[in-house]
Tab-separated table of C-alpha atoms in Angstrom:
chain	number	residue	atom	x	y	z
A	1	MET	CA	-1.821	-28.821	30.926
A	2	ALA	CA	1.654	-29.450	32.314
A	3	LYS	CA	3.973	-26.436	32.409
A	4	GLN	CA	6.357	-27.961	29.880
A	5	GLU	CA	3.615	-28.812	27.435
A	6	ARG	CA	2.334	-25.240	27.669
A	7	ALA	CA	5.818	-23.897	26.883
A	8	VAL	CA	6.043	-26.151	23.810
A	9	ARG	CA	2.673	-24.881	22.585
A	10	THR	CA	3.588	-21.238	23.165
A	11	ARG	CA	6.856	-21.725	21.304
A	12	ARG	CA	5.012	-23.238	18.366
A	13	LEU	CA	2.378	-20.482	18.415
A	14	ILE	CA	5.118	-17.847	18.248
A	15	LEU	CA	6.909	-19.668	15.404
A	16	GLU	CA	3.671	-19.951	13.428
A	17	ALA	CA	3.013	-16.234	13.880
A	18	ALA	CA	6.595	-15.433	12.875
A	19	GLY	CA	6.236	-17.703	9.848
A	20	ALA	CA	3.029	-15.979	8.740
A	21	VAL	CA	4.511	-12.482	9.135
A	22	PHE	CA	7.815	-13.373	7.401
A	23	ASP	CA	5.746	-14.964	4.657
A	24	GLU	CA	3.679	-11.817	4.151
A	25	PHE	CA	6.261	-9.033	4.538
A	26	GLY	CA	9.632	-10.673	3.872
A	27	TYR	CA	12.397	-11.072	6.426
A	28	GLU	CA	13.890	-7.586	6.246
A	29	SER	CA	10.643	-5.656	6.741
A	30	THR	CA	9.267	-7.830	9.548
A	31	THR	CA	9.383	-6.392	13.081
A	32	ILE	CA	9.179	-8.220	16.401
A	33	ALA	CA	6.162	-5.999	17.214
A	34	GLN	CA	4.277	-7.479	14.228
A	35	ILE	CA	5.057	-11.003	15.388
A	36	LEU	CA	3.904	-10.181	18.932
A	37	ALA	CA	0.641	-8.742	17.627
A	38	ARG	CA	0.031	-11.792	15.405
A	39	ALA	CA	0.880	-14.344	18.117
A	40	GLY	CA	-1.060	-12.524	20.850
A	41	VAL	CA	1.597	-13.334	23.460
A	42	THR	CA	3.486	-11.020	25.809
A	43	LYS	CA	6.905	-9.626	25.015
A	44	GLY	CA	8.236	-11.589	27.999
A	45	ALA	CA	6.901	-14.864	26.590
A	46	LEU	CA	8.441	-14.218	23.172
A	47	TYR	CA	11.859	-13.255	24.526
A	48	PHE	CA	11.825	-16.276	26.846
A	49	HIS	CA	11.851	-18.460	23.725
A	50	PHE	CA	13.652	-16.307	21.138
A	51	ALA	CA	16.258	-13.604	21.797
A	52	SER	CA	15.950	-11.899	18.381
A	53	LYS	CA	14.351	-11.805	14.942
A	54	GLU	CA	17.311	-13.867	13.693
A	55	GLU	CA	16.507	-16.629	16.179
A	56	LEU	CA	12.877	-16.587	15.107
A	57	ALA	CA	13.895	-17.032	11.465
A	58	ARG	CA	16.231	-19.892	12.370
A	59	GLY	CA	13.401	-21.469	14.347
A	60	VAL	CA	11.102	-21.288	11.322
A	61	LEU	CA	13.760	-22.754	9.008
A	62	ASP	CA	14.486	-25.588	11.467
A	63	GLN	CA	10.869	-26.678	11.118
A	64	ALA	CA	11.162	-26.592	7.386
A	65	LEU	CA	12.266	-29.916	6.149
A	66	THR	CA	9.738	-32.185	7.657
A	67	LEU	CA	9.609	-35.547	6.005
A	68	GLU	CA	6.963	-36.671	8.404
A	69	GLY	CA	4.250	-38.594	6.683
A	70	ILE	CA	6.317	-40.579	4.204
A	71	LEU	CA	5.427	-44.253	4.543
A	72	PRO	CA	7.826	-46.930	3.275
A	73	GLN	CA	6.947	-48.273	-0.193
A	74	GLU	CA	8.371	-51.048	-2.303
A	75	SER	CA	9.155	-48.518	-5.008
A	76	ARG	CA	11.664	-45.829	-4.039
A	77	LEU	CA	10.274	-43.685	-6.842
A	78	GLN	CA	6.869	-43.874	-5.180
A	79	GLU	CA	8.477	-42.638	-1.943
A	80	TRP	CA	9.983	-39.741	-3.912
A	81	VAL	CA	6.543	-38.936	-5.336
A	82	ASP	CA	5.109	-39.125	-1.826
A	83	VAL	CA	7.618	-36.606	-0.409
A	84	GLY	CA	6.552	-33.924	-2.858
A	85	MET	CA	2.856	-34.790	-2.792
A	86	VAL	CA	2.554	-34.866	1.021
A	87	LEU	CA	4.344	-31.524	1.211
A	88	ALA	CA	2.008	-30.104	-1.470
A	89	HIS	CA	-0.957	-31.358	0.553
A	90	ARG	CA	0.265	-29.987	3.883
A	91	LEU	CA	1.802	-26.664	2.874
A	92	PRO	CA	-1.346	-24.608	2.222
A	93	ALA	CA	-2.607	-25.398	5.749
A	94	GLU	CA	0.700	-25.029	7.614
A	95	PRO	CA	2.144	-21.511	7.792
A	96	LEU	CA	5.489	-22.805	9.047
A	97	LEU	CA	6.070	-24.845	5.915
A	98	SER	CA	5.099	-22.070	3.575
A	99	ALA	CA	7.188	-19.540	5.548
A	100	SER	CA	10.255	-21.737	5.287
A	101	VAL	CA	9.919	-21.912	1.499
A	102	ARG	CA	9.564	-18.120	1.443
A	103	LEU	CA	12.555	-17.551	3.770
A	104	SER	CA	14.741	-19.774	1.610
A	105	ALA	CA	13.769	-17.732	-1.463
A	106	ASP	CA	14.333	-14.392	0.363
A	107	ARG	CA	17.795	-13.193	-0.560
A	108	LYS	CA	18.424	-11.286	2.676
A	109	ALA	CA	17.276	-14.108	4.942
A	110	ARG	CA	19.219	-16.605	2.837
A	111	ASP	CA	22.475	-14.674	3.240
A	112	LEU	CA	22.011	-14.730	7.013
A	113	PHE	CA	20.708	-18.236	7.645
A	114	GLY	CA	21.224	-20.325	4.576
A	115	THR	CA	18.275	-22.311	3.284
A	116	SER	CA	16.445	-25.536	3.896
A	117	TRP	CA	17.312	-26.689	0.355
A	118	PRO	CA	20.574	-28.597	0.875
A	119	ALA	CA	18.985	-31.026	3.351
A	120	TRP	CA	16.023	-31.532	1.052
A	121	ILE	CA	18.236	-32.050	-2.006
A	122	ASP	CA	20.393	-34.591	-0.133
A	123	PHE	CA	17.370	-36.525	0.973
A	124	ILE	CA	15.883	-36.730	-2.530
A	125	ALA	CA	19.269	-37.519	-4.099
A	126	GLY	CA	19.435	-40.465	-1.686
A	127	GLN	CA	15.962	-41.651	-2.711
A	128	LEU	CA	16.830	-41.401	-6.414
A	129	ALA	CA	20.165	-43.198	-5.888
A	130	GLU	CA	18.348	-46.056	-4.129
A	131	ALA	CA	15.718	-46.129	-6.881
A	132	LYS	CA	18.524	-46.337	-9.429
A	133	ALA	CA	20.243	-49.132	-7.476
A	134	GLN	CA	17.040	-51.175	-7.636
A	135	GLY	CA	16.651	-50.563	-11.364
A	136	GLU	CA	13.781	-48.066	-11.368
A	137	VAL	CA	15.725	-45.154	-12.866
A	138	LEU	CA	17.116	-44.666	-16.389
A	139	PRO	CA	20.903	-45.175	-16.593
A	140	HIS	CA	21.805	-41.619	-17.706
A	141	VAL	CA	20.051	-39.955	-14.757
A	142	ASP	CA	22.348	-38.278	-12.202
A	143	PRO	CA	20.542	-38.479	-8.820
A	144	GLY	CA	22.248	-35.372	-7.378
A	145	ALA	CA	21.632	-33.072	-10.363
A	146	THR	CA	18.071	-34.360	-10.723
A	147	ALA	CA	17.368	-33.807	-7.017
A	148	THR	CA	18.641	-30.206	-7.261
A	149	LEU	CA	16.531	-29.642	-10.371
A	150	PHE	CA	13.463	-31.108	-8.723
A	151	VAL	CA	13.742	-29.037	-5.527
A	152	GLY	CA	14.125	-25.888	-7.636
A	153	ALA	CA	11.167	-26.811	-9.822
A	154	TRP	CA	9.000	-27.765	-6.819
A	155	THR	CA	9.819	-24.424	-5.144
A	156	GLY	CA	9.003	-22.350	-8.229
A	157	VAL	CA	5.767	-24.233	-8.923
A	158	GLU	CA	4.767	-23.570	-5.299
A	159	ILE	CA	5.575	-19.854	-5.589
A	160	LEU	CA	3.412	-19.497	-8.706
A	161	ALA	CA	0.560	-21.605	-7.298
A	162	THR	CA	0.489	-19.562	-4.074
A	163	ALA	CA	0.504	-16.331	-6.078
A	164	HIS	CA	-2.629	-17.434	-7.884
A	165	ASP	CA	-4.367	-18.944	-4.895
A	166	GLU	CA	-6.884	-21.452	-6.202
A	167	SER	CA	-7.642	-24.115	-3.638
A	168	GLY	CA	-6.106	-27.487	-4.451
A	169	ALA	CA	-3.964	-25.850	-7.129
A	170	LEU	CA	-0.672	-26.856	-5.564
A	171	GLU	CA	-1.507	-30.578	-5.398
A	172	LYS	CA	-2.660	-30.583	-9.020
A	173	ARG	CA	0.413	-28.749	-10.212
A	174	ILE	CA	2.887	-30.892	-8.269
A	175	ALA	CA	1.151	-34.013	-9.601
A	176	LEU	CA	1.663	-32.635	-13.125
A	177	LEU	CA	5.304	-31.873	-12.249
A	178	TYR	CA	5.856	-35.559	-11.411
A	179	ASP	CA	3.930	-36.709	-14.503
A	180	THR	CA	6.127	-34.475	-16.654
A	181	PHE	CA	9.433	-35.392	-14.959
A	182	LEU	CA	8.897	-39.123	-14.637
A	183	PRO	CA	9.134	-40.232	-18.296
A	184	GLY	CA	12.585	-38.577	-18.395
A	185	ILE	CA	13.692	-40.334	-15.194
A	186	ALA	CA	11.977	-43.689	-14.684
A	187	VAL	CA	12.291	-46.910	-16.667
A	188	PRO	CA	8.956	-47.667	-18.374
A	189	GLY	CA	8.218	-50.691	-16.161
A	190	ALA	CA	8.564	-48.642	-12.964
A	191	LEU	CA	6.526	-45.786	-14.408
A	192	ARG	CA	3.400	-47.877	-14.913
A	193	ASN	CA	2.870	-48.631	-11.239
A	194	LEU	CA	3.363	-45.171	-9.782
A	195	ASP	CA	0.476	-43.310	-8.196
A	196	THR	CA	0.795	-39.600	-9.019
A	197	SER	CA	-2.838	-38.563	-8.672
A	198	PRO	CA	-3.416	-35.137	-7.081
A	199	ASP	CA	-4.983	-36.640	-3.936
A	200	ARG	CA	-2.014	-38.966	-3.320
A	201	GLY	CA	-0.554	-36.630	-0.682
A	202	ALA	CA	-3.832	-36.386	1.232
A	203	ARG	CA	-4.245	-40.183	1.303
A	204	VAL	CA	-0.675	-40.906	2.419
A	205	TRP	CA	-0.853	-38.199	5.065
A	206	LYS	CA	-4.185	-39.464	6.434
A	207	LEU	CA	-2.843	-42.998	6.705
A	208	HIS	CA	0.288	-41.736	8.434
A	209	GLN	CA	-1.794	-39.739	10.920
A	210	ALA	CA	-3.962	-42.769	11.676
A	211	GLN	CA	-0.903	-44.977	12.280
A	212	HIS	CA	0.647	-42.293	14.466
A	213	HIS	CA	-2.549	-42.015	16.505
A	214	ALA	CA	-2.772	-45.797	16.894
A	215	ARG	CA	0.817	-45.955	18.155
A	216	GLN	CA	0.083	-43.240	20.698
A	217	GLU	CA	-2.962	-45.115	21.981
A	218	GLU	CA	-0.954	-48.317	22.220
A	219	ALA	CA	1.759	-46.540	24.229
A	220	ALA	CA	-0.873	-45.009	26.526
A	221	ALA	CA	-2.490	-48.444	27.077
A	222	ALA	CA	0.914	-49.986	27.859
A	223	THR	CA	1.639	-47.461	30.606
A	224	ALA	CA	-1.940	-47.542	32.034
B	1	MET	CA	25.088	12.235	-27.929
B	2	ALA	CA	21.667	13.695	-28.723
B	3	LYS	CA	19.617	14.888	-25.752
B	4	GLN	CA	16.966	12.233	-26.303
B	5	GLU	CA	19.475	9.429	-26.498
B	6	ARG	CA	21.036	10.662	-23.241
B	7	ALA	CA	17.635	10.615	-21.544
B	8	VAL	CA	17.040	7.013	-22.698
B	9	ARG	CA	20.421	5.974	-21.306
B	10	THR	CA	19.822	7.705	-17.969
B	11	ARG	CA	16.417	6.060	-17.676
B	12	ARG	CA	17.958	2.655	-18.317
B	13	LEU	CA	20.789	3.324	-15.853
B	14	ILE	CA	18.256	4.196	-13.150
B	15	LEU	CA	16.160	1.084	-13.911
B	16	GLU	CA	19.222	-1.133	-13.746
B	17	ALA	CA	20.212	0.373	-10.398
B	18	ALA	CA	16.642	-0.041	-9.123
B	19	GLY	CA	16.650	-3.631	-10.349
B	20	ALA	CA	19.905	-4.422	-8.562
B	21	VAL	CA	18.729	-2.863	-5.280
B	22	PHE	CA	15.266	-4.511	-5.399
B	23	ASP	CA	17.033	-7.768	-6.172
B	24	GLU	CA	19.316	-7.449	-3.149
B	25	PHE	CA	16.982	-6.020	-0.489
B	26	GLY	CA	13.466	-6.886	-1.654
B	27	TYR	CA	10.836	-4.370	-2.656
B	28	GLU	CA	9.608	-3.345	0.784
B	29	SER	CA	13.040	-2.557	2.264
B	30	THR	CA	14.403	-0.673	-0.731
B	31	THR	CA	14.600	3.122	-0.449
B	32	ILE	CA	14.873	5.702	-3.227
B	33	ALA	CA	18.099	6.900	-1.534
B	34	GLN	CA	19.665	3.457	-2.117
B	35	ILE	CA	18.690	3.550	-5.786
B	36	LEU	CA	20.118	7.072	-6.158
B	37	ALA	CA	23.398	6.002	-4.584
B	38	ARG	CA	23.632	2.930	-6.827
B	39	ALA	CA	22.754	4.800	-10.042
B	40	GLY	CA	25.001	7.775	-9.260
B	41	VAL	CA	22.454	10.226	-10.690
B	42	THR	CA	20.887	13.303	-9.106
B	43	LYS	CA	17.546	13.261	-7.348
B	44	GLY	CA	16.261	15.591	-10.057
B	45	ALA	CA	17.232	13.155	-12.806
B	46	LEU	CA	15.550	10.259	-11.035
B	47	TYR	CA	12.299	12.117	-10.365
B	48	PHE	CA	12.253	13.393	-13.938
B	49	HIS	CA	11.854	9.756	-15.053
B	50	PHE	CA	10.067	8.100	-12.124
B	51	ALA	CA	7.738	9.750	-9.601
B	52	SER	CA	7.969	7.019	-6.960
B	53	LYS	CA	9.361	3.649	-5.876
B	54	GLU	CA	6.167	2.101	-7.291
B	55	GLU	CA	6.900	3.535	-10.736
B	56	LEU	CA	10.439	2.233	-10.560
B	57	ALA	CA	9.174	-1.265	-9.799
B	58	ARG	CA	6.693	-1.108	-12.677
B	59	GLY	CA	9.498	0.071	-14.918
B	60	VAL	CA	11.609	-2.940	-13.939
B	61	LEU	CA	8.710	-5.357	-14.481
B	62	ASP	CA	7.924	-3.843	-17.895
B	63	GLN	CA	11.418	-4.794	-19.009
B	64	ALA	CA	10.908	-8.288	-17.775
B	65	LEU	CA	9.480	-10.400	-20.461
B	66	THR	CA	11.879	-9.843	-23.239
B	67	LEU	CA	11.654	-12.424	-25.934
B	68	GLU	CA	14.328	-10.682	-27.884
B	69	GLY	CA	16.787	-13.124	-29.329
B	70	ILE	CA	14.432	-15.917	-30.348
B	71	LEU	CA	15.024	-16.782	-33.985
B	72	PRO	CA	12.371	-18.613	-36.012
B	73	GLN	CA	12.939	-22.389	-36.257
B	74	GLU	CA	11.164	-25.120	-38.166
B	75	SER	CA	10.437	-26.869	-34.881
B	76	ARG	CA	8.194	-24.925	-32.497
B	77	LEU	CA	9.597	-27.037	-29.653
B	78	GLN	CA	13.070	-25.787	-30.550
B	79	GLU	CA	11.749	-22.211	-30.273
B	80	TRP	CA	10.364	-23.084	-26.827
B	81	VAL	CA	13.767	-24.462	-25.829
B	82	ASP	CA	15.387	-21.294	-27.183
B	83	VAL	CA	13.168	-18.986	-25.077
B	84	GLY	CA	14.297	-20.579	-21.827
B	85	MET	CA	17.913	-21.070	-22.874
B	86	VAL	CA	18.431	-17.506	-24.148
B	87	LEU	CA	16.921	-16.174	-20.926
B	88	ALA	CA	19.203	-18.464	-18.886
B	89	HIS	CA	22.164	-17.160	-20.870
B	90	ARG	CA	21.263	-13.473	-20.529
B	91	LEU	CA	19.933	-13.309	-16.977
B	92	PRO	CA	23.195	-13.574	-14.994
B	93	ALA	CA	24.599	-10.572	-16.915
B	94	GLU	CA	21.445	-8.415	-16.953
B	95	PRO	CA	20.308	-7.071	-13.579
B	96	LEU	CA	16.944	-5.993	-14.988
B	97	LEU	CA	16.009	-9.541	-15.943
B	98	SER	CA	17.066	-10.992	-12.638
B	99	ALA	CA	15.299	-8.189	-10.724
B	100	SER	CA	12.070	-8.857	-12.559
B	101	VAL	CA	12.154	-12.541	-11.581
B	102	ARG	CA	12.798	-11.465	-7.980
B	103	LEU	CA	10.015	-8.845	-7.980
B	104	SER	CA	7.533	-11.396	-9.296
B	105	ALA	CA	8.470	-13.768	-6.462
B	106	ASP	CA	8.289	-10.973	-3.833
B	107	ARG	CA	4.875	-11.219	-2.211
B	108	LYS	CA	4.601	-7.516	-1.360
B	109	ALA	CA	5.649	-6.317	-4.815
B	110	ARG	CA	3.384	-8.911	-6.423
B	111	ASP	CA	0.326	-7.680	-4.533
B	112	LEU	CA	1.022	-4.152	-5.778
B	113	PHE	CA	2.053	-4.722	-9.381
B	114	GLY	CA	1.203	-8.235	-10.391
B	115	THR	CA	3.918	-10.305	-12.028
B	116	SER	CA	5.521	-10.849	-15.396
B	117	TRP	CA	4.355	-14.486	-15.343
B	118	PRO	CA	0.987	-14.306	-17.141
B	119	ALA	CA	2.530	-12.832	-20.304
B	120	TRP	CA	5.307	-15.411	-20.235
B	121	ILE	CA	2.870	-18.285	-19.648
B	122	ASP	CA	0.623	-17.105	-22.522
B	123	PHE	CA	3.559	-16.898	-24.876
B	124	ILE	CA	4.807	-20.399	-24.075
B	125	ALA	CA	1.287	-21.855	-24.126
B	126	GLY	CA	1.030	-20.448	-27.681
B	127	GLN	CA	4.336	-22.063	-28.679
B	128	LEU	CA	3.274	-25.430	-27.249
B	129	ALA	CA	-0.149	-25.213	-28.924
B	130	GLU	CA	1.532	-24.566	-32.293
B	131	ALA	CA	3.987	-27.401	-31.658
B	132	LYS	CA	1.025	-29.658	-30.906
B	133	ALA	CA	-0.781	-28.544	-34.070
B	134	GLN	CA	2.246	-29.553	-36.133
B	135	GLY	CA	2.454	-32.943	-34.416
B	136	GLU	CA	5.519	-32.403	-32.208
B	137	VAL	CA	3.710	-32.781	-28.864
B	138	LEU	CA	2.165	-35.864	-27.236
B	139	PRO	CA	-1.652	-35.920	-27.438
B	140	HIS	CA	-2.341	-35.834	-23.676
B	141	VAL	CA	-0.286	-32.658	-23.107
B	142	ASP	CA	-2.294	-29.530	-22.172
B	143	PRO	CA	-0.334	-26.527	-23.520
B	144	GLY	CA	-1.705	-24.066	-20.906
B	145	ALA	CA	-1.081	-26.258	-17.847
B	146	THR	CA	2.347	-27.270	-19.156
B	147	ALA	CA	3.298	-23.635	-19.821
B	148	THR	CA	2.286	-22.676	-16.250
B	149	LEU	CA	4.256	-25.621	-14.879
B	150	PHE	CA	7.294	-24.742	-16.955
B	151	VAL	CA	7.368	-21.061	-15.958
B	152	GLY	CA	7.111	-22.077	-12.281
B	153	ALA	CA	9.861	-24.665	-12.658
B	154	TRP	CA	12.119	-22.275	-14.613
B	155	THR	CA	11.656	-19.608	-11.916
B	156	GLY	CA	12.459	-21.966	-9.043
B	157	VAL	CA	15.483	-23.450	-10.802
B	158	GLU	CA	16.745	-19.889	-11.351
B	159	ILE	CA	16.203	-18.974	-7.687
B	160	LEU	CA	18.220	-21.993	-6.514
B	161	ALA	CA	20.969	-21.532	-9.098
B	162	THR	CA	21.392	-17.866	-8.156
B	163	ALA	CA	21.514	-18.779	-4.483
B	164	HIS	CA	24.434	-21.073	-5.142
B	165	ASP	CA	26.221	-18.843	-7.598
B	166	GLU	CA	28.469	-21.028	-9.724
B	167	SER	CA	29.150	-19.468	-13.097
B	168	GLY	CA	27.299	-21.144	-15.942
B	169	ALA	CA	25.145	-23.007	-13.427
B	170	LEU	CA	21.876	-21.568	-14.693
B	171	GLU	CA	22.427	-22.606	-18.324
B	172	LYS	CA	23.377	-26.147	-17.272
B	173	ARG	CA	20.382	-26.465	-15.006
B	174	ILE	CA	17.863	-25.077	-17.484
B	175	ALA	CA	19.279	-27.435	-20.134
B	176	LEU	CA	18.671	-30.315	-17.704
B	177	LEU	CA	15.155	-28.971	-17.044
B	178	TYR	CA	14.372	-29.263	-20.780
B	179	ASP	CA	16.016	-32.698	-21.015
B	180	THR	CA	13.883	-33.880	-18.107
B	181	PHE	CA	10.622	-32.287	-19.312
B	182	LEU	CA	10.867	-33.163	-22.991
B	183	PRO	CA	10.346	-36.955	-22.901
B	184	GLY	CA	7.039	-36.290	-21.099
B	185	ILE	CA	5.979	-33.688	-23.686
B	186	ALA	CA	7.455	-34.366	-27.138
B	187	VAL	CA	6.777	-37.187	-29.563
B	188	PRO	CA	9.939	-39.310	-29.927
B	189	GLY	CA	10.580	-38.182	-33.514
B	190	ALA	CA	10.569	-34.490	-32.556
B	191	LEU	CA	12.726	-35.151	-29.506
B	192	ARG	CA	15.643	-36.518	-31.505
B	193	ASN	CA	16.333	-33.309	-33.409
B	194	LEU	CA	16.185	-30.819	-30.543
B	195	ASP	CA	19.301	-28.986	-29.432
B	196	THR	CA	19.230	-28.595	-25.645
B	197	SER	CA	22.941	-28.249	-24.956
B	198	PRO	CA	23.875	-25.740	-22.238
B	199	ASP	CA	25.497	-23.343	-24.738
B	200	ARG	CA	22.398	-23.234	-26.985
B	201	GLY	CA	21.277	-19.897	-25.478
B	202	ALA	CA	24.670	-18.279	-26.022
B	203	ARG	CA	24.794	-19.388	-29.679
B	204	VAL	CA	21.249	-18.265	-30.511
B	205	TRP	CA	21.806	-14.940	-28.750
B	206	LYS	CA	25.083	-14.291	-30.562
B	207	LEU	CA	23.491	-14.990	-33.934
B	208	HIS	CA	20.582	-12.722	-33.103
B	209	GLN	CA	22.949	-9.919	-32.089
B	210	ALA	CA	24.915	-10.316	-35.324
B	211	GLN	CA	21.732	-10.138	-37.434
B	212	HIS	CA	20.529	-7.122	-35.460
B	213	HIS	CA	23.850	-5.365	-35.997
B	214	ALA	CA	23.800	-6.176	-39.734
B	215	ARG	CA	20.285	-4.727	-40.082
B	216	GLN	CA	21.379	-1.539	-38.335
B	217	GLU	CA	24.355	-1.125	-40.674
B	218	GLU	CA	22.120	-1.701	-43.671
B	219	ALA	CA	19.669	0.937	-42.441
B	220	ALA	CA	22.528	3.365	-41.828
B	221	ALA	CA	23.897	2.725	-45.336
B	222	ALA	CA	20.442	3.289	-46.862
B	223	THR	CA	20.097	6.720	-45.226
B	224	ALA	CA	23.714	7.766	-45.921
């Protein structure tokens, strides 16, 4: 493995450990020693990448809003559904995502670093505004207020689902969140064609991974 | 003031201080010394009421699910709206309510004490089941799953609103949560008559307080 690639992996390993420990104990109670123990790296390696607990938390939050995996769709509402469903699919398996939700909800961490919410709200407000421009959204719906509401609701539904820990619970509950929100947001014609089944996130993510892999192979073949 | 009444007030003062400190620092980081300083009571007074930080947290959570202020309505859906709107009205002014939401969302505290969610979910599931029985709810709606979804969404919307701290924000956002949920839940005829305006909670709460006060005066007059 090239030296640089190894550094990238170590950095990610440390962030994942930090995410898991922040997630479990909260920002304030977490110590660097706990993160070191979880990551299984040396103190030198950790401090090479991150000077302090604050920097570790910022690193986790920077990974937060990943919109990777959203494929373009004719319906902007379907893309909005896909954002929340792909995240619901990925979160239980990715400690960095779940830690960033937790850090945003942690009052102490939030006062220090802000949250990943504003970027997420802006993104969804943009999707809803585009959906409205192409006639998919009811006239009285305010894209900004609805995006803020949705990000809050998504976050709370995730917190409760994680607290109760059934497998697949998050995808089912987020699917129900969309099914409950959509009749208040979408025009009936747009509603009919939306796919909000609980496995939507898994399918979109799998397709995205396959396309990503194919592009990588193509690039490798081109340089061979 | 009678001795007993003084003890009840001191207990409440300590719980409110504990709630505010848990709310600010999280369960794990909070110390008894911080709660003492906030409450302005002696160590002796605190330990007379609560033997430990754990007991203080349980005390806060026991205060959590207060359904006080819900007046009977012909429409069960209106009562469901009133639960969430009265809570949205009261929470910003009552540290115990906001602390109990925070303690439920705090992973460490949750592992130790459980949360106030199950009781809240059961109550709302009961309201939705009654609303369904009297024909106010769409046939495909599952009262239990919808109650769980709603409590999660309410919690997350509260967490985001508190993080951003505009006054009156919570009542506006919870009103929008109902407006967005209801078309996916209520039959159109029931929907038309519901009052979901942002000041609904304040009005219902004021009326409840007035009735409560009147009953107290009546009781006092009867014993005079």
